[in-house]
PDB file of C-alpha atoms in Angstrom:
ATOM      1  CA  UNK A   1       3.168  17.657  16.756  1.00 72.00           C
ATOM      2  CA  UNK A   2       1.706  19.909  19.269  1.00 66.00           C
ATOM      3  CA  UNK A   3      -1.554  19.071  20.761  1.00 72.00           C
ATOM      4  CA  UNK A   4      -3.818  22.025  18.874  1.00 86.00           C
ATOM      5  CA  UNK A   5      -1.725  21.306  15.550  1.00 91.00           C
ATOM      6  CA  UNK A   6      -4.668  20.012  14.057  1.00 97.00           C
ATOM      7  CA  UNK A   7      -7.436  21.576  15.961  1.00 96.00           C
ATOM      8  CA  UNK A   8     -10.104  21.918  13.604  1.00 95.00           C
ATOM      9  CA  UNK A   9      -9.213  19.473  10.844  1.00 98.00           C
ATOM     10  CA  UNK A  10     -11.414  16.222   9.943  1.00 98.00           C
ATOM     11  CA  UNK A  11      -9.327  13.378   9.685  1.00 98.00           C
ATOM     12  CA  UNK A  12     -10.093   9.936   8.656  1.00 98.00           C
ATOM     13  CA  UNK A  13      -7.532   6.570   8.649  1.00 98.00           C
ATOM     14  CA  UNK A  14      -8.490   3.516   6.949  1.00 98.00           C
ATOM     15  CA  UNK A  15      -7.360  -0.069   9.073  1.00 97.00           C
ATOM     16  CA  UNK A  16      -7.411   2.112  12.210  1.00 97.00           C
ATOM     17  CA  UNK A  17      -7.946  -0.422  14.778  1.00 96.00           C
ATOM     18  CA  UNK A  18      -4.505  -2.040  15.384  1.00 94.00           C
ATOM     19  CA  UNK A  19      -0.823  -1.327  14.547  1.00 95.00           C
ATOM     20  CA  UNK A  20       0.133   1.386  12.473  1.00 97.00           C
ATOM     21  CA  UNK A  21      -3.037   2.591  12.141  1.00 97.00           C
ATOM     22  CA  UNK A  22      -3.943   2.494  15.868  1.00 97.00           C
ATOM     23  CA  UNK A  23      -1.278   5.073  16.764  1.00 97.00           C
ATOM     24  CA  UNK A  24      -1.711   7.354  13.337  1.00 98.00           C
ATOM     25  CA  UNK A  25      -5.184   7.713  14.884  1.00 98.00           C
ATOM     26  CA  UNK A  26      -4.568   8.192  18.150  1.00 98.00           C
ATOM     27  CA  UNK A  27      -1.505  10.907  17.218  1.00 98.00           C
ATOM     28  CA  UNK A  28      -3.848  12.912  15.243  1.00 98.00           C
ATOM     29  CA  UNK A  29      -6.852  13.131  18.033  1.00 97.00           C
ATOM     30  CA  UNK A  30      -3.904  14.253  20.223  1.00 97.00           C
ATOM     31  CA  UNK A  31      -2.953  16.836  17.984  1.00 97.00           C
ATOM     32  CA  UNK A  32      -6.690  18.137  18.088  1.00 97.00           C
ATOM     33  CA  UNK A  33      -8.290  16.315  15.306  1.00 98.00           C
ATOM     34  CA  UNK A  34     -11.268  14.918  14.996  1.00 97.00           C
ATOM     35  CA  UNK A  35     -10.679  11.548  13.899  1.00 98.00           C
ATOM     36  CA  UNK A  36     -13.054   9.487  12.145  1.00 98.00           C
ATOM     37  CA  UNK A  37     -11.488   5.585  11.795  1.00 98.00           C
ATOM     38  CA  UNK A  38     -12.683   2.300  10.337  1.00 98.00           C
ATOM     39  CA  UNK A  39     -12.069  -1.480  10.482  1.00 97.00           C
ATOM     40  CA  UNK A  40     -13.347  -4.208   8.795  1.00 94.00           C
ATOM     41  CA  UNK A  41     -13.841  -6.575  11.452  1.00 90.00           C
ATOM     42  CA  UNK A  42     -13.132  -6.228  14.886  1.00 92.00           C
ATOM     43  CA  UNK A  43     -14.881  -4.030  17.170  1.00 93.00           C
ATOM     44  CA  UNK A  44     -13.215  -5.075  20.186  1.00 95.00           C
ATOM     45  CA  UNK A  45     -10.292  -3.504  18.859  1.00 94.00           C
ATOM     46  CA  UNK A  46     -11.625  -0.714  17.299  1.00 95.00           C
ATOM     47  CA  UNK A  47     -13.699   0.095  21.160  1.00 94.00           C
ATOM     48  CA  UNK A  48      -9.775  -0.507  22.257  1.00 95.00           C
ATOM     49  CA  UNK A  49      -8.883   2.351  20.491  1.00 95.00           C
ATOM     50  CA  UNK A  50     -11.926   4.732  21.223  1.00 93.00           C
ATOM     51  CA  UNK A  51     -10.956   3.720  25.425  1.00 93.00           C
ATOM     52  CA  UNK A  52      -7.033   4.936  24.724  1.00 95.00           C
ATOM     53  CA  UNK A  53      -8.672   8.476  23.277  1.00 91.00           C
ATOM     54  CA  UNK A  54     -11.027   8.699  26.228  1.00 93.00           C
ATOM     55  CA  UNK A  55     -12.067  12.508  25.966  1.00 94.00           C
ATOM     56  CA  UNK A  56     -10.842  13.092  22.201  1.00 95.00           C
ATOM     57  CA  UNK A  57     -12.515  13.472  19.253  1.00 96.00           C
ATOM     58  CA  UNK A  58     -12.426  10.008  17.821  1.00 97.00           C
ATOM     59  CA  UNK A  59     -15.246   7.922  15.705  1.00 96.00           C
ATOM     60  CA  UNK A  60     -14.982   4.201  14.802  1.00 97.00           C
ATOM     61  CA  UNK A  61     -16.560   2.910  11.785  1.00 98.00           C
ATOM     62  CA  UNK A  62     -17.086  -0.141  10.421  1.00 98.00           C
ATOM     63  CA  UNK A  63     -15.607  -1.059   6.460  1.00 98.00           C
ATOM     64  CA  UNK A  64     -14.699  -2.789   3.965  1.00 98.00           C
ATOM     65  CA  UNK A  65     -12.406  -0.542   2.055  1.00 98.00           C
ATOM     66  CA  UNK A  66     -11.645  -2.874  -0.653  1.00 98.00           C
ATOM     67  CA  UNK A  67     -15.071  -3.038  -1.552  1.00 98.00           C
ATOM     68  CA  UNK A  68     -16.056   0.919  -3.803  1.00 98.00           C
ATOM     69  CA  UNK A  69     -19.248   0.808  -2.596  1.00 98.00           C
ATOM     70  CA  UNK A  70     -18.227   0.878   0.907  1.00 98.00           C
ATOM     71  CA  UNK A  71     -15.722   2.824   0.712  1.00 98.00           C
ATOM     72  CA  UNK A  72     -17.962   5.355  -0.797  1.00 98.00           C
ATOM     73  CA  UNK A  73     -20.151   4.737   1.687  1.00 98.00           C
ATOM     74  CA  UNK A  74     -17.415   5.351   4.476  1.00 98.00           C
ATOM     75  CA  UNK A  75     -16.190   8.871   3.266  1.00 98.00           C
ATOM     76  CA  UNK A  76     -20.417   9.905   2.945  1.00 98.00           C
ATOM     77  CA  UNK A  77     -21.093   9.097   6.687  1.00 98.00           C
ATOM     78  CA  UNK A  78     -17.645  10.850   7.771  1.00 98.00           C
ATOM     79  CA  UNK A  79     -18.646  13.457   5.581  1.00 98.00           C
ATOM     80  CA  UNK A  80     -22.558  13.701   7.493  1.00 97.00           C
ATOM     81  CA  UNK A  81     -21.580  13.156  11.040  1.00 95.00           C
ATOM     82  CA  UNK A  82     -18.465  14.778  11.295  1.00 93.00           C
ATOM     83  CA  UNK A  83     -17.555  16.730   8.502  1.00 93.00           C
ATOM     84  CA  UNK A  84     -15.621  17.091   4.878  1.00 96.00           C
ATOM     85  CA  UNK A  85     -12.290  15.412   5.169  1.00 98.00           C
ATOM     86  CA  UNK A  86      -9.049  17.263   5.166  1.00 98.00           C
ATOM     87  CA  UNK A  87      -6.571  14.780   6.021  1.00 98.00           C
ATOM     88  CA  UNK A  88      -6.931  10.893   4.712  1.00 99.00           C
ATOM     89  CA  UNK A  89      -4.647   8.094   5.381  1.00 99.00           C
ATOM     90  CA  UNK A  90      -4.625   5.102   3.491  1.00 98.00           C
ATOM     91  CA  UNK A  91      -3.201   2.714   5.859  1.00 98.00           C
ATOM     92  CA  UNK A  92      -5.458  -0.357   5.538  1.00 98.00           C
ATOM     93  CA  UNK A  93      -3.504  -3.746   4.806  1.00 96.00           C
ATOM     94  CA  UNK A  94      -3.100  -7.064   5.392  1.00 95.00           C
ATOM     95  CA  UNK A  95       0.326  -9.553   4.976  1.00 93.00           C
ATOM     96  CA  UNK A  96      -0.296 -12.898   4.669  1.00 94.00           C
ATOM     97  CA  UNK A  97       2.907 -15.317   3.780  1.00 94.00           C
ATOM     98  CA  UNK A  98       2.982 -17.488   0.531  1.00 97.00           C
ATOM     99  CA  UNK A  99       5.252 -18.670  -2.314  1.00 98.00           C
ATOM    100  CA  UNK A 100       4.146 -17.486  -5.444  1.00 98.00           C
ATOM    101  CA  UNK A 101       3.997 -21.089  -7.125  1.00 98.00           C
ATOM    102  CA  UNK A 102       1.350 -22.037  -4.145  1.00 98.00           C
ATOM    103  CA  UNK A 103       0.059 -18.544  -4.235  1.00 98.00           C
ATOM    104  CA  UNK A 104      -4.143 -19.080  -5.593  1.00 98.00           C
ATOM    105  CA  UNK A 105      -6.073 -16.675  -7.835  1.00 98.00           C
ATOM    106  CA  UNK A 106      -8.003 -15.691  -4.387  1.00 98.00           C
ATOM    107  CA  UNK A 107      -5.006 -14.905  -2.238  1.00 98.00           C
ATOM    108  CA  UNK A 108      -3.162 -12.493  -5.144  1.00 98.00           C
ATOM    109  CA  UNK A 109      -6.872 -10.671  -5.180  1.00 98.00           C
ATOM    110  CA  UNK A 110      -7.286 -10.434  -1.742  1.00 98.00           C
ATOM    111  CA  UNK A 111      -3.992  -8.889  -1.668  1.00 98.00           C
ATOM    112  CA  UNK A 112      -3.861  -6.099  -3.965  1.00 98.00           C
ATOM    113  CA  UNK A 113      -7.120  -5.344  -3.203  1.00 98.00           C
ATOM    114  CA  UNK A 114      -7.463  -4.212   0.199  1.00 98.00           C
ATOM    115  CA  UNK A 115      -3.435  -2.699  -0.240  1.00 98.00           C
ATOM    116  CA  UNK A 116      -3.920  -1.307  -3.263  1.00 98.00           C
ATOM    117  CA  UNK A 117      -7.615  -1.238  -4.522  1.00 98.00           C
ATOM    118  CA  UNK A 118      -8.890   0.728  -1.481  1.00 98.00           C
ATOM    119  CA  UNK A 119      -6.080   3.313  -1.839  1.00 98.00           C
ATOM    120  CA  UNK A 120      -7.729   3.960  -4.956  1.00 98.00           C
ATOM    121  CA  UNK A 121     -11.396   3.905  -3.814  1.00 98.00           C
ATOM    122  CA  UNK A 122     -11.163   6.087  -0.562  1.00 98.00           C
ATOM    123  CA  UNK A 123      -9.213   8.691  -2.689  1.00 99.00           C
ATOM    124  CA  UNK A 124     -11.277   8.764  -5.419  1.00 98.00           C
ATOM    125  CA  UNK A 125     -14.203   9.511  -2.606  1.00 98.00           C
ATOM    126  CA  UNK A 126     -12.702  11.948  -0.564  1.00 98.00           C
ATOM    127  CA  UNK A 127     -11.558  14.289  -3.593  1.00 98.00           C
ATOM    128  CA  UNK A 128     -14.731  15.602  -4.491  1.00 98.00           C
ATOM    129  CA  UNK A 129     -14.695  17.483  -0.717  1.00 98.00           C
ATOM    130  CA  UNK A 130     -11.111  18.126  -0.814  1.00 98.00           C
ATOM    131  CA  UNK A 131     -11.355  20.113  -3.737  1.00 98.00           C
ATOM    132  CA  UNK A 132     -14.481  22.070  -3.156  1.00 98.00           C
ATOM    133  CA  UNK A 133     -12.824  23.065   0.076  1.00 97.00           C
ATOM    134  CA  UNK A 134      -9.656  23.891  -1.320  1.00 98.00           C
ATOM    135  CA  UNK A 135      -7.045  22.069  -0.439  1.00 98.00           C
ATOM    136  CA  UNK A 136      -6.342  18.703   1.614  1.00 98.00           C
ATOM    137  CA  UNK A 137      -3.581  16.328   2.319  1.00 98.00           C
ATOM    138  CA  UNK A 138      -3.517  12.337   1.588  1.00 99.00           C
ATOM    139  CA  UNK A 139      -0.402  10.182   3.112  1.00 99.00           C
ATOM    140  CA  UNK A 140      -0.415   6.885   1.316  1.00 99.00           C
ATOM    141  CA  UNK A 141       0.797   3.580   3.651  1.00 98.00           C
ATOM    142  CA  UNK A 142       3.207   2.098   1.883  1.00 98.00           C
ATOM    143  CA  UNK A 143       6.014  -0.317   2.309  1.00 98.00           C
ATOM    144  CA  UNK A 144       9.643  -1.109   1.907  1.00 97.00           C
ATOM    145  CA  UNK A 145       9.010  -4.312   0.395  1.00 97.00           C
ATOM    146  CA  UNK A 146       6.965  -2.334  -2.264  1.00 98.00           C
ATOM    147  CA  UNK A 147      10.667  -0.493  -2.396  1.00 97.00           C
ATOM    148  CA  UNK A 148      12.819  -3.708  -2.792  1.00 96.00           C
ATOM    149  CA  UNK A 149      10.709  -6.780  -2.703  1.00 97.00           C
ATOM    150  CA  UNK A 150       9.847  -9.629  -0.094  1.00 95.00           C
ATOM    151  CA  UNK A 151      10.234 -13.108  -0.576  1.00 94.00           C
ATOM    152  CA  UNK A 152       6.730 -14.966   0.173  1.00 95.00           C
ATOM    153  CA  UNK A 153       4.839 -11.349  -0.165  1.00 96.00           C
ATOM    154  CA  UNK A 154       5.213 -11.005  -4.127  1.00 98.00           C
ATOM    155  CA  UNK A 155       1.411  -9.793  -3.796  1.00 98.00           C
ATOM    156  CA  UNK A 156       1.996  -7.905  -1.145  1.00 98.00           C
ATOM    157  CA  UNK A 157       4.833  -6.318  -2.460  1.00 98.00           C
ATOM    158  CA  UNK A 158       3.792  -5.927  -5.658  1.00 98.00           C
ATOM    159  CA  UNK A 159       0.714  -3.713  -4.259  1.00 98.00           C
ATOM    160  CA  UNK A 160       2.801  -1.418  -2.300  1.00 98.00           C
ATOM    161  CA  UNK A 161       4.923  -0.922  -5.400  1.00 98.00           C
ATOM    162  CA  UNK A 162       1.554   0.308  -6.954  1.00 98.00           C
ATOM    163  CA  UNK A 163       0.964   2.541  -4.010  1.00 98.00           C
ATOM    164  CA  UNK A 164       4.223   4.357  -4.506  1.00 98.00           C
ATOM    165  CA  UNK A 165       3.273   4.557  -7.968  1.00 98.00           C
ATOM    166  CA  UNK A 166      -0.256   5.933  -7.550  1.00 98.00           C
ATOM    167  CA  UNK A 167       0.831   8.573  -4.723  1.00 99.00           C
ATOM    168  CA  UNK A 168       3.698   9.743  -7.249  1.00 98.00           C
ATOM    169  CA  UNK A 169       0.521   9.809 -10.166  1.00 98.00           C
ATOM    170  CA  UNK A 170      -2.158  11.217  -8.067  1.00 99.00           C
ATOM    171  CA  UNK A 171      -0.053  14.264  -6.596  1.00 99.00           C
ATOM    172  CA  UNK A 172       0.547  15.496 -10.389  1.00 98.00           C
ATOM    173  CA  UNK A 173      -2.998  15.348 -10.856  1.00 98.00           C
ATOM    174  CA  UNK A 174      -4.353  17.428  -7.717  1.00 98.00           C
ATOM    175  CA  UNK A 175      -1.507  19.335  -6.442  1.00 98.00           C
ATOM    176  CA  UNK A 176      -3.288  22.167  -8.227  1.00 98.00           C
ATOM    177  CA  UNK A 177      -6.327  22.214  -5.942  1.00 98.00           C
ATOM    178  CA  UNK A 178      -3.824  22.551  -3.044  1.00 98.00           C
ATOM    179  CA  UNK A 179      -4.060  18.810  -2.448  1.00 98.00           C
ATOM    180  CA  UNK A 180      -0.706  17.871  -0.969  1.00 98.00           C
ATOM    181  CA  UNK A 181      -0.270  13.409  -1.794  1.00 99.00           C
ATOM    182  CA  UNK A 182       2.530  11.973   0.020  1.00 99.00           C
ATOM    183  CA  UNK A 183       3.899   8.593   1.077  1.00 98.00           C
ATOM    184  CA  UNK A 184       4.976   6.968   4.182  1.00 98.00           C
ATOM    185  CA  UNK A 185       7.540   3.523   3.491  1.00 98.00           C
ATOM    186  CA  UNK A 186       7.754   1.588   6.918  1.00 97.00           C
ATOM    187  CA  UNK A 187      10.173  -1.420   7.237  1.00 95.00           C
ATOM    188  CA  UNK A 188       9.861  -3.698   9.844  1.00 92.00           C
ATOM    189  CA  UNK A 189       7.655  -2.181  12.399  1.00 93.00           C
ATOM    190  CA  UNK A 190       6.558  -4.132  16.119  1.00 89.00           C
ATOM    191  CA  UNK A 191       2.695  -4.691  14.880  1.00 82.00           C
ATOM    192  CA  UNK A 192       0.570  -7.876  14.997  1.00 73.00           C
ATOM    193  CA  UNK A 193       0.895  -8.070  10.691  1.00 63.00           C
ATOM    194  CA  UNK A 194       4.766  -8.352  11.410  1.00 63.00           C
ATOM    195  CA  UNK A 195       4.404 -10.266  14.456  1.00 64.00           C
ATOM    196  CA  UNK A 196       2.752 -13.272  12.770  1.00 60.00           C
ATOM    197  CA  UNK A 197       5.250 -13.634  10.771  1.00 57.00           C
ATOM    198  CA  UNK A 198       8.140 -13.966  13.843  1.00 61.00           C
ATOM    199  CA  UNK A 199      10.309 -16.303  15.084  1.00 68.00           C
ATOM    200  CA  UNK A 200      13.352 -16.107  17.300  1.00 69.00           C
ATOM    201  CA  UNK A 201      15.634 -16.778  14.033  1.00 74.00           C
ATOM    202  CA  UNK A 202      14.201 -14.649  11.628  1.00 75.00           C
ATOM    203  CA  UNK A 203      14.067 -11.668  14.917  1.00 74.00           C
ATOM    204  CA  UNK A 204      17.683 -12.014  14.659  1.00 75.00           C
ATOM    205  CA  UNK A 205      18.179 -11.785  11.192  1.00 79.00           C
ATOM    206  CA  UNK A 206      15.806  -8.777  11.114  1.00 77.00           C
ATOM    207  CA  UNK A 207      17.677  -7.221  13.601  1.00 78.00           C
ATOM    208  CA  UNK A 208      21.356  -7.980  11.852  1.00 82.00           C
ATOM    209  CA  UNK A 209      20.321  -6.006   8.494  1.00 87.00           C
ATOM    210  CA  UNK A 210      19.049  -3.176  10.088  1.00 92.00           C
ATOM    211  CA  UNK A 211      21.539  -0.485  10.764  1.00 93.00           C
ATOM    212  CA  UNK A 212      19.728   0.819  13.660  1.00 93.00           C
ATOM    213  CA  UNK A 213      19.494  -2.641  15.016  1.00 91.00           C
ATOM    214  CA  UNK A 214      16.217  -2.563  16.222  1.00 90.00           C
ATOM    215  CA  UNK A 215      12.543  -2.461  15.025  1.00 90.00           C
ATOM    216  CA  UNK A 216      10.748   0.772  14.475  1.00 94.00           C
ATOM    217  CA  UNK A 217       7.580   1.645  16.953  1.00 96.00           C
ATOM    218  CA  UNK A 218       4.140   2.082  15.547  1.00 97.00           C
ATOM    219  CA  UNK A 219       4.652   5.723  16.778  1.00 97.00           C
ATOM    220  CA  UNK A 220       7.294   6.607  14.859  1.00 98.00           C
ATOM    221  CA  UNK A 221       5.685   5.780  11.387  1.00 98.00           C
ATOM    222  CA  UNK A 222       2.445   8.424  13.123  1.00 98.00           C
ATOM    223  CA  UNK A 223       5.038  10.601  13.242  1.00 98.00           C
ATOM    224  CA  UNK A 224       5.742  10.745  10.175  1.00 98.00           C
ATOM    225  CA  UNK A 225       2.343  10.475   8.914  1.00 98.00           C
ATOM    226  CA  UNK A 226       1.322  13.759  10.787  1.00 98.00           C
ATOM    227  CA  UNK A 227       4.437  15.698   9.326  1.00 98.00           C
ATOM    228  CA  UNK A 228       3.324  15.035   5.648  1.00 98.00           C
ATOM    229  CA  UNK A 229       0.062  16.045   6.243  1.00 98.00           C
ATOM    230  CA  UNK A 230       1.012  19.583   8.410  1.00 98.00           C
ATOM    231  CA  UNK A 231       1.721  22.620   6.646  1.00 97.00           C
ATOM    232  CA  UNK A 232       5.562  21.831   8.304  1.00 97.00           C
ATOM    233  CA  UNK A 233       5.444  19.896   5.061  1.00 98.00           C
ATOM    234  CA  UNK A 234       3.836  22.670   2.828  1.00 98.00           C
ATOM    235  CA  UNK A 235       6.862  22.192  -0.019  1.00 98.00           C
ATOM    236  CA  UNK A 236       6.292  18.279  -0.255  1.00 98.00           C
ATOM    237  CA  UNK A 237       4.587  16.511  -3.290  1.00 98.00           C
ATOM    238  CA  UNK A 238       4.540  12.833  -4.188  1.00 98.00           C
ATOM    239  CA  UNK A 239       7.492  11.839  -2.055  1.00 98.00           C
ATOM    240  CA  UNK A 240       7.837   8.535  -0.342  1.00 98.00           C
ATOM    241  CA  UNK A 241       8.931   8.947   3.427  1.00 98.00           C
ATOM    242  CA  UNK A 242      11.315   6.331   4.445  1.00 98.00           C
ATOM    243  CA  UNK A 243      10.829   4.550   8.061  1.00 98.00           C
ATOM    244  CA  UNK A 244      12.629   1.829   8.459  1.00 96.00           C
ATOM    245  CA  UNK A 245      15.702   2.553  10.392  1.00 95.00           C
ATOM    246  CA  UNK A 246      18.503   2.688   7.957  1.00 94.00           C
ATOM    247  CA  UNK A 247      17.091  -1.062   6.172  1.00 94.00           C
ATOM    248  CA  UNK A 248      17.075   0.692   2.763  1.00 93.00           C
ATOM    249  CA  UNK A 249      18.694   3.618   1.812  1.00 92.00           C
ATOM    250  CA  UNK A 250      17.940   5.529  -1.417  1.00 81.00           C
TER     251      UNK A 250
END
């Protein structure tokens, strides 16, 4: 996107601090946002990211997105200091690794609630604004294991799927207030989540199924993000963006 593309427009990414969410932020302050981000906890990252926009407009803010209150509480203090929200991306997540028959009660809620549950709760907030305002755009974080499944991430899979689900539900419902909901479905992208999970075997493997044999750059998933919520993207409701390089094609 150009750098004035979104000069004027409020923006605000959930799990902004690292990853994904790192570079959707820093792609929209580029583009002439003002970018209001939060993390849950780690504000040496999230200072990380206010250094690399040195001179933009970009806010850190500290959250708990699973949680409604806070996430309430997030979209009101945007919505003070900076202004109502036009663009929101739901991009916070976490991946941990377990088999389902070790999986605990605690680990399946954890889960599904910060990938799923806060999708829910920071849309729910920022709606209100959107359509007094008139319009707005939402891109949804999703997943291609939400797409096809992953072995030892049946939570995290299995909130993803609801993600797709939700954008697909939500769009019908607001489209009509000129509130554009939209999806973007990484695969395997280079970001600490994945990361954690690497070794030199499974690198390889990765790299064998993927038709562009390589992984995808945080970059190119902000890419994406800031097409579905442009007017380039005026004609697009409740679709699912694929990233991923040719992994899964539909």
């Amino acid at each position: 996107m150009g750098s004035g593309a979104f000069a004027g427009k409020q923006v605000l990414v959930t799990g902004g601090s690292r990853g994904i969410g790192r570079a959707v932020s820093l792609a929209f302050a580029r583009s002439g946002a003002r970018v209001a981000f939060c993390y849950q906890s780690d504000p040496v990252a999230a200072a990380e990211v206010q250094q690399m926009g040195e001179g933009l407009q970009i806010e850190a803010y500290q959250a708990d997105v699973a949680d409604p209150a806070a996430a309430a509480a997030l979209v009101a203090q945007v919505e003070e200091r900076q202004g109502k929200v036009d663009v929101l991306v739901n991009n916070a997540g976490v991946f941990p690794a377990a088999w389902v028959v070790e999986m605990t009660d605690a680990d399946w809620d954890k889960v599904v609630r910060v990938n799923l549950f806060s999708v829910f709760y920071c849309s729910r907030a920022v709606l209100p604004g959107m359509i007094a305002a008139g319009g707005g755009a939402i891109v949804n974080i999703a997943s291609i294991a939400g797409q096809r499944g992953s072995a030892r991430h049946a939570h995290y899979a299995a909130a993803k799927g609801g993600v797709l689900a939700f954008t697909r539900s939500l769009a019908r419902e607001v489209i009509g207030h000129n509130i554009r909901v939209n999806a973007v479905s990484p695969g395997r992208i280079v970001t600490d989540l994945l990361l954690a999970q690497q070794n030199p075997q499974e690198q390889a493997r990765w790299m064998a199924d993927t038709p562009a044999q390589r992984l995808g750059m945080p970059e190119e998933v902000a890419e994406a993000v800031l097409f579905l919520a442009s007017p380039a993207s005026s004609y697009i409701v409740g679709e699912t963006l694929a990233v991923n390089g040719g992994l899964l094609m539909e």
